[in-house]
């Protein structure tokens, strides 16, 4: 109805539309946690970021007048992405011990860490050896195993194929790091070790074997095992005086 000043209320000439009840919006309780994204949706969110990280082997130069903090933020993002991938080295168990049924076997990261300490504390390195380079080489020589895992001779993978897989994984990781001098150094150290190209590489390869037999000795004593095969696999393969001396010392402690 409408109000007519002379006649009072009269019927409205306009047709009335029926009212529709709007659906009530459910309010989320304050303590209610939203459901996690499904793996499909997580992949959709993460894929563009990973693609951007892999699209170039070097960080782009900042545009003129851009925020000076932006390059630092980009560098931090690349570093954390790289380190997050390196976390797998802490959870990937050394395959030789796993295959022998050793409980609680060391990880790849455990192995590389003690090799780095070996290079740091060795007082009898060959003359002219760059100690710092040995330390760095020790902590990157198995870094590609974060992606390919610990491939051993028992897996039946040809040496050339193993090297190809690891090289591809290393390139992926260096690109994830954003390229630049740090990535170049990691790649150079890895290739130097892989090719046994320098005296530093020979020292670190010896430390690789020494660390393995020292770990075997520790498992023998802790668990009452016979791990002779690991000692036999390294016999006669040491290339440096320090490697031979340290291996002999480890062997003497088995008696």
GROMACS .gro file of C-alpha atoms in nm:
model
  255
    1UNK     CA    1   0.000   0.000   0.000
    2UNK     CA    2   0.092   0.366  -0.046
    3UNK     CA    3  -0.017   0.667   0.157
    4UNK     CA    4  -0.256   0.913  -0.024
    5UNK     CA    5  -0.283   1.236   0.173
    6UNK     CA    6  -0.656   1.271   0.077
    7UNK     CA    7  -0.779   0.915   0.102
    8UNK     CA    8  -0.531   0.745   0.332
    9UNK     CA    9  -0.371   0.413   0.245
   10UNK     CA   10  -0.442   0.276  -0.105
   11UNK     CA   11  -0.315  -0.035  -0.287
   12UNK     CA   12   0.023   0.011  -0.458
   13UNK     CA   13   0.015   0.023  -0.843
   14UNK     CA   14   0.354  -0.155  -0.852
   15UNK     CA   15   0.361  -0.534  -0.842
   16UNK     CA   16   0.539  -0.673  -0.539
   17UNK     CA   17   0.820  -0.921  -0.600
   18UNK     CA   18   0.839  -1.220  -0.371
   19UNK     CA   19   1.116  -1.201  -0.114
   20UNK     CA   20   1.384  -1.464  -0.131
   21UNK     CA   21   1.565  -1.571   0.178
   22UNK     CA   22   1.940  -1.532   0.127
   23UNK     CA   23   2.153  -1.821   0.245
   24UNK     CA   24   2.323  -1.750   0.574
   25UNK     CA   25   2.700  -1.741   0.558
   26UNK     CA   26   2.852  -1.991   0.790
   27UNK     CA   27   3.097  -1.830   1.023
   28UNK     CA   28   3.412  -2.020   1.104
   29UNK     CA   29   3.486  -2.059   1.468
   30UNK     CA   30   3.799  -1.884   1.581
   31UNK     CA   31   3.959  -2.211   1.683
   32UNK     CA   32   3.872  -2.386   1.355
   33UNK     CA   33   4.178  -2.442   1.132
   34UNK     CA   34   4.119  -2.423   0.756
   35UNK     CA   35   4.176  -2.755   0.578
   36UNK     CA   36   4.522  -2.805   0.423
   37UNK     CA   37   4.569  -2.774   0.050
   38UNK     CA   38   4.554  -3.098  -0.141
   39UNK     CA   39   4.879  -3.222  -0.304
   40UNK     CA   40   4.735  -3.113  -0.640
   41UNK     CA   41   4.678  -2.757  -0.520
   42UNK     CA   42   5.014  -2.744  -0.342
   43UNK     CA   43   5.183  -2.845  -0.666
   44UNK     CA   44   4.998  -2.568  -0.851
   45UNK     CA   45   5.128  -2.314  -0.602
   46UNK     CA   46   5.486  -2.444  -0.591
   47UNK     CA   47   5.537  -2.517  -0.961
   48UNK     CA   48   5.568  -2.152  -1.076
   49UNK     CA   49   5.826  -2.080  -0.808
   50UNK     CA   50   6.036  -2.384  -0.893
   51UNK     CA   51   6.012  -2.307  -1.264
   52UNK     CA   52   6.132  -1.953  -1.199
   53UNK     CA   53   6.424  -2.080  -0.996
   54UNK     CA   54   6.526  -2.323  -1.270
   55UNK     CA   55   6.478  -2.088  -1.566
   56UNK     CA   56   6.816  -1.921  -1.526
   57UNK     CA   57   7.156  -2.013  -1.385
   58UNK     CA   58   7.216  -1.663  -1.256
   59UNK     CA   59   7.017  -1.410  -1.062
   60UNK     CA   60   6.882  -1.121  -1.275
   61UNK     CA   61   7.034  -0.778  -1.225
   62UNK     CA   62   6.810  -0.540  -1.030
   63UNK     CA   63   6.628  -0.278  -1.236
   64UNK     CA   64   6.738   0.085  -1.195
   65UNK     CA   65   6.560   0.249  -0.907
   66UNK     CA   66   6.442  -0.081  -0.764
   67UNK     CA   67   6.438  -0.158  -0.394
   68UNK     CA   68   6.803  -0.216  -0.285
   69UNK     CA   69   6.683  -0.488  -0.048
   70UNK     CA   70   6.536  -0.691  -0.336
   71UNK     CA   71   6.864  -0.864  -0.445
   72UNK     CA   72   6.930  -0.968  -0.085
   73UNK     CA   73   6.578  -1.107  -0.055
   74UNK     CA   74   6.619  -1.297  -0.382
   75UNK     CA   75   6.954  -1.435  -0.267
   76UNK     CA   76   6.803  -1.545   0.064
   77UNK     CA   77   6.515  -1.717  -0.115
   78UNK     CA   78   6.752  -1.909  -0.346
   79UNK     CA   79   6.975  -2.010  -0.057
   80UNK     CA   80   6.685  -2.141   0.151
   81UNK     CA   81   6.545  -2.331  -0.150
   82UNK     CA   82   6.889  -2.490  -0.200
   83UNK     CA   83   6.931  -2.575   0.169
   84UNK     CA   84   6.583  -2.723   0.185
   85UNK     CA   85   6.684  -2.964  -0.091
   86UNK     CA   86   7.011  -3.038   0.095
   87UNK     CA   87   6.799  -3.153   0.390
   88UNK     CA   88   6.757  -3.480   0.201
   89UNK     CA   89   7.126  -3.548   0.264
   90UNK     CA   90   7.044  -3.568   0.635
   91UNK     CA   91   6.768  -3.822   0.580
   92UNK     CA   92   6.926  -4.033   0.303
   93UNK     CA   93   7.096  -4.330   0.467
   94UNK     CA   94   7.421  -4.470   0.330
   95UNK     CA   95   7.317  -4.762   0.114
   96UNK     CA   96   7.601  -4.997   0.208
   97UNK     CA   97   7.497  -5.004   0.573
   98UNK     CA   98   7.129  -5.034   0.484
   99UNK     CA   99   7.203  -5.331   0.260
  100UNK     CA  100   7.389  -5.503   0.544
  101UNK     CA  101   7.101  -5.445   0.784
  102UNK     CA  102   7.291  -5.208   1.015
  103UNK     CA  103   7.035  -5.047   1.251
  104UNK     CA  104   7.036  -4.667   1.264
  105UNK     CA  105   7.287  -4.627   0.979
  106UNK     CA  106   7.463  -4.297   0.916
  107UNK     CA  107   7.330  -4.051   0.660
  108UNK     CA  108   7.510  -3.905   0.361
  109UNK     CA  109   7.540  -3.577   0.552
  110UNK     CA  110   7.699  -3.760   0.849
  111UNK     CA  111   7.959  -3.908   0.617
  112UNK     CA  112   8.046  -3.579   0.445
  113UNK     CA  113   8.064  -3.389   0.774
  114UNK     CA  114   8.328  -3.618   0.924
  115UNK     CA  115   8.524  -3.609   0.600
  116UNK     CA  116   8.528  -3.229   0.630
  117UNK     CA  117   8.658  -3.260   0.986
  118UNK     CA  118   8.927  -3.499   0.865
  119UNK     CA  119   9.053  -3.242   0.617
  120UNK     CA  120   9.041  -2.975   0.886
  121UNK     CA  121   9.243  -3.163   1.150
  122UNK     CA  122   9.493  -3.358   0.936
  123UNK     CA  123   9.844  -3.248   1.028
  124UNK     CA  124  10.015  -3.465   0.767
  125UNK     CA  125   9.864  -3.340   0.442
  126UNK     CA  126  10.097  -3.357   0.141
  127UNK     CA  127  10.307  -3.049   0.076
  128UNK     CA  128  10.129  -2.787  -0.130
  129UNK     CA  129   9.778  -2.915  -0.061
  130UNK     CA  130   9.516  -2.646  -0.009
  131UNK     CA  131   9.347  -2.747   0.316
  132UNK     CA  132   9.050  -2.514   0.274
  133UNK     CA  133   8.981  -2.658  -0.070
  134UNK     CA  134   8.987  -3.010   0.075
  135UNK     CA  135   8.733  -2.912   0.341
  136UNK     CA  136   8.502  -2.761   0.080
  137UNK     CA  137   8.540  -3.057  -0.152
  138UNK     CA  138   8.458  -3.299   0.128
  139UNK     CA  139   8.126  -3.129   0.205
  140UNK     CA  140   8.009  -3.115  -0.158
  141UNK     CA  141   8.146  -3.436  -0.313
  142UNK     CA  142   7.823  -3.632  -0.251
  143UNK     CA  143   7.584  -3.336  -0.269
  144UNK     CA  144   7.407  -3.467  -0.581
  145UNK     CA  145   7.284  -3.762  -0.374
  146UNK     CA  146   7.019  -3.526  -0.238
  147UNK     CA  147   6.841  -3.602  -0.568
  148UNK     CA  148   6.977  -3.933  -0.703
  149UNK     CA  149   7.033  -4.110  -0.372
  150UNK     CA  150   7.336  -4.318  -0.273
  151UNK     CA  151   7.413  -4.529  -0.580
  152UNK     CA  152   7.656  -4.813  -0.500
  153UNK     CA  153   7.824  -5.079  -0.718
  154UNK     CA  154   7.569  -5.330  -0.587
  155UNK     CA  155   7.297  -5.137  -0.770
  156UNK     CA  156   7.444  -5.242  -1.105
  157UNK     CA  157   7.442  -4.889  -1.248
  158UNK     CA  158   7.733  -4.834  -1.493
  159UNK     CA  159   7.987  -4.577  -1.377
  160UNK     CA  160   7.917  -4.350  -1.677
  161UNK     CA  161   7.542  -4.357  -1.608
  162UNK     CA  162   7.595  -4.285  -1.238
  163UNK     CA  163   7.813  -3.988  -1.327
  164UNK     CA  164   7.557  -3.861  -1.578
  165UNK     CA  165   7.274  -3.877  -1.326
  166UNK     CA  166   7.478  -3.700  -1.061
  167UNK     CA  167   7.596  -3.432  -1.303
  168UNK     CA  168   7.237  -3.363  -1.406
  169UNK     CA  169   7.133  -3.342  -1.040
  170UNK     CA  170   7.422  -3.108  -0.964
  171UNK     CA  171   7.321  -2.876  -1.248
  172UNK     CA  172   6.967  -2.871  -1.111
  173UNK     CA  173   7.092  -2.777  -0.763
  174UNK     CA  174   7.326  -2.506  -0.890
  175UNK     CA  175   7.041  -2.353  -1.089
  176UNK     CA  176   6.820  -2.367  -0.781
  177UNK     CA  177   7.091  -2.175  -0.596
  178UNK     CA  178   7.059  -1.904  -0.858
  179UNK     CA  179   7.390  -1.954  -1.036
  180UNK     CA  180   7.671  -1.710  -0.970
  181UNK     CA  181   8.011  -1.764  -0.808
  182UNK     CA  182   7.888  -1.992  -0.526
  183UNK     CA  183   7.718  -2.230  -0.766
  184UNK     CA  184   8.021  -2.222  -0.997
  185UNK     CA  185   8.252  -2.313  -0.709
  186UNK     CA  186   8.034  -2.605  -0.601
  187UNK     CA  187   8.027  -2.738  -0.957
  188UNK     CA  188   8.403  -2.693  -0.997
  189UNK     CA  189   8.479  -2.871  -0.669
  190UNK     CA  190   8.248  -3.158  -0.758
  191UNK     CA  191   8.400  -3.203  -1.104
  192UNK     CA  192   8.752  -3.186  -0.963
  193UNK     CA  193   8.670  -3.465  -0.719
  194UNK     CA  194   8.482  -3.670  -0.977
  195UNK     CA  195   8.776  -3.657  -1.219
  196UNK     CA  196   9.039  -3.718  -0.949
  197UNK     CA  197   9.210  -3.423  -1.115
  198UNK     CA  198   9.424  -3.270  -0.840
  199UNK     CA  199   9.621  -3.365  -0.531
  200UNK     CA  200   9.336  -3.221  -0.322
  201UNK     CA  201   9.092  -3.455  -0.497
  202UNK     CA  202   9.318  -3.753  -0.426
  203UNK     CA  203   9.339  -3.660  -0.057
  204UNK     CA  204   8.961  -3.625  -0.029
  205UNK     CA  205   8.902  -3.954  -0.212
  206UNK     CA  206   9.130  -4.119   0.043
  207UNK     CA  207   8.937  -3.956   0.326
  208UNK     CA  208   8.617  -4.092   0.169
  209UNK     CA  209   8.752  -4.445   0.208
  210UNK     CA  210   8.903  -4.384   0.551
  211UNK     CA  211   8.575  -4.247   0.682
  212UNK     CA  212   8.395  -4.557   0.555
  213UNK     CA  213   8.628  -4.808   0.720
  214UNK     CA  214   8.634  -4.604   1.041
  215UNK     CA  215   8.255  -4.619   1.045
  216UNK     CA  216   8.272  -4.993   0.975
  217UNK     CA  217   8.506  -5.036   1.272
  218UNK     CA  218   8.265  -4.846   1.495
  219UNK     CA  219   7.971  -5.060   1.385
  220UNK     CA  220   8.175  -5.377   1.443
  221UNK     CA  221   8.252  -5.272   1.800
  222UNK     CA  222   7.903  -5.140   1.879
  223UNK     CA  223   7.703  -5.420   1.723
  224UNK     CA  224   7.935  -5.720   1.720
  225UNK     CA  225   7.930  -5.740   1.342
  226UNK     CA  226   8.188  -5.859   1.092
  227UNK     CA  227   8.219  -5.595   0.820
  228UNK     CA  228   8.537  -5.726   0.662
  229UNK     CA  229   8.403  -5.668   0.310
  230UNK     CA  230   8.423  -5.291   0.359
  231UNK     CA  231   8.789  -5.312   0.453
  232UNK     CA  232   8.862  -5.543   0.161
  233UNK     CA  233   8.690  -5.307  -0.084
  234UNK     CA  234   8.941  -5.030  -0.002
  235UNK     CA  235   9.259  -5.238   0.027
  236UNK     CA  236   9.538  -5.111  -0.199
  237UNK     CA  237   9.330  -4.819  -0.330
  238UNK     CA  238   9.472  -4.532  -0.123
  239UNK     CA  239   9.661  -4.272  -0.327
  240UNK     CA  240   9.833  -4.054  -0.068
  241UNK     CA  241  10.060  -4.096   0.230
  242UNK     CA  242   9.805  -3.954   0.470
  243UNK     CA  243   9.537  -4.188   0.337
  244UNK     CA  244   9.758  -4.495   0.373
  245UNK     CA  245   9.870  -4.395   0.723
  246UNK     CA  246   9.519  -4.331   0.848
  247UNK     CA  247   9.385  -4.652   0.694
  248UNK     CA  248   9.662  -4.851   0.862
  249UNK     CA  249   9.577  -4.690   1.196
  250UNK     CA  250   9.210  -4.784   1.161
  251UNK     CA  251   9.301  -5.141   1.065
  252UNK     CA  252   9.533  -5.173   1.366
  253UNK     CA  253   9.241  -5.099   1.598
  254UNK     CA  254   9.044  -5.401   1.479
  255UNK     CA  255   9.287  -5.636   1.655
   0.00000   0.00000   0.00000
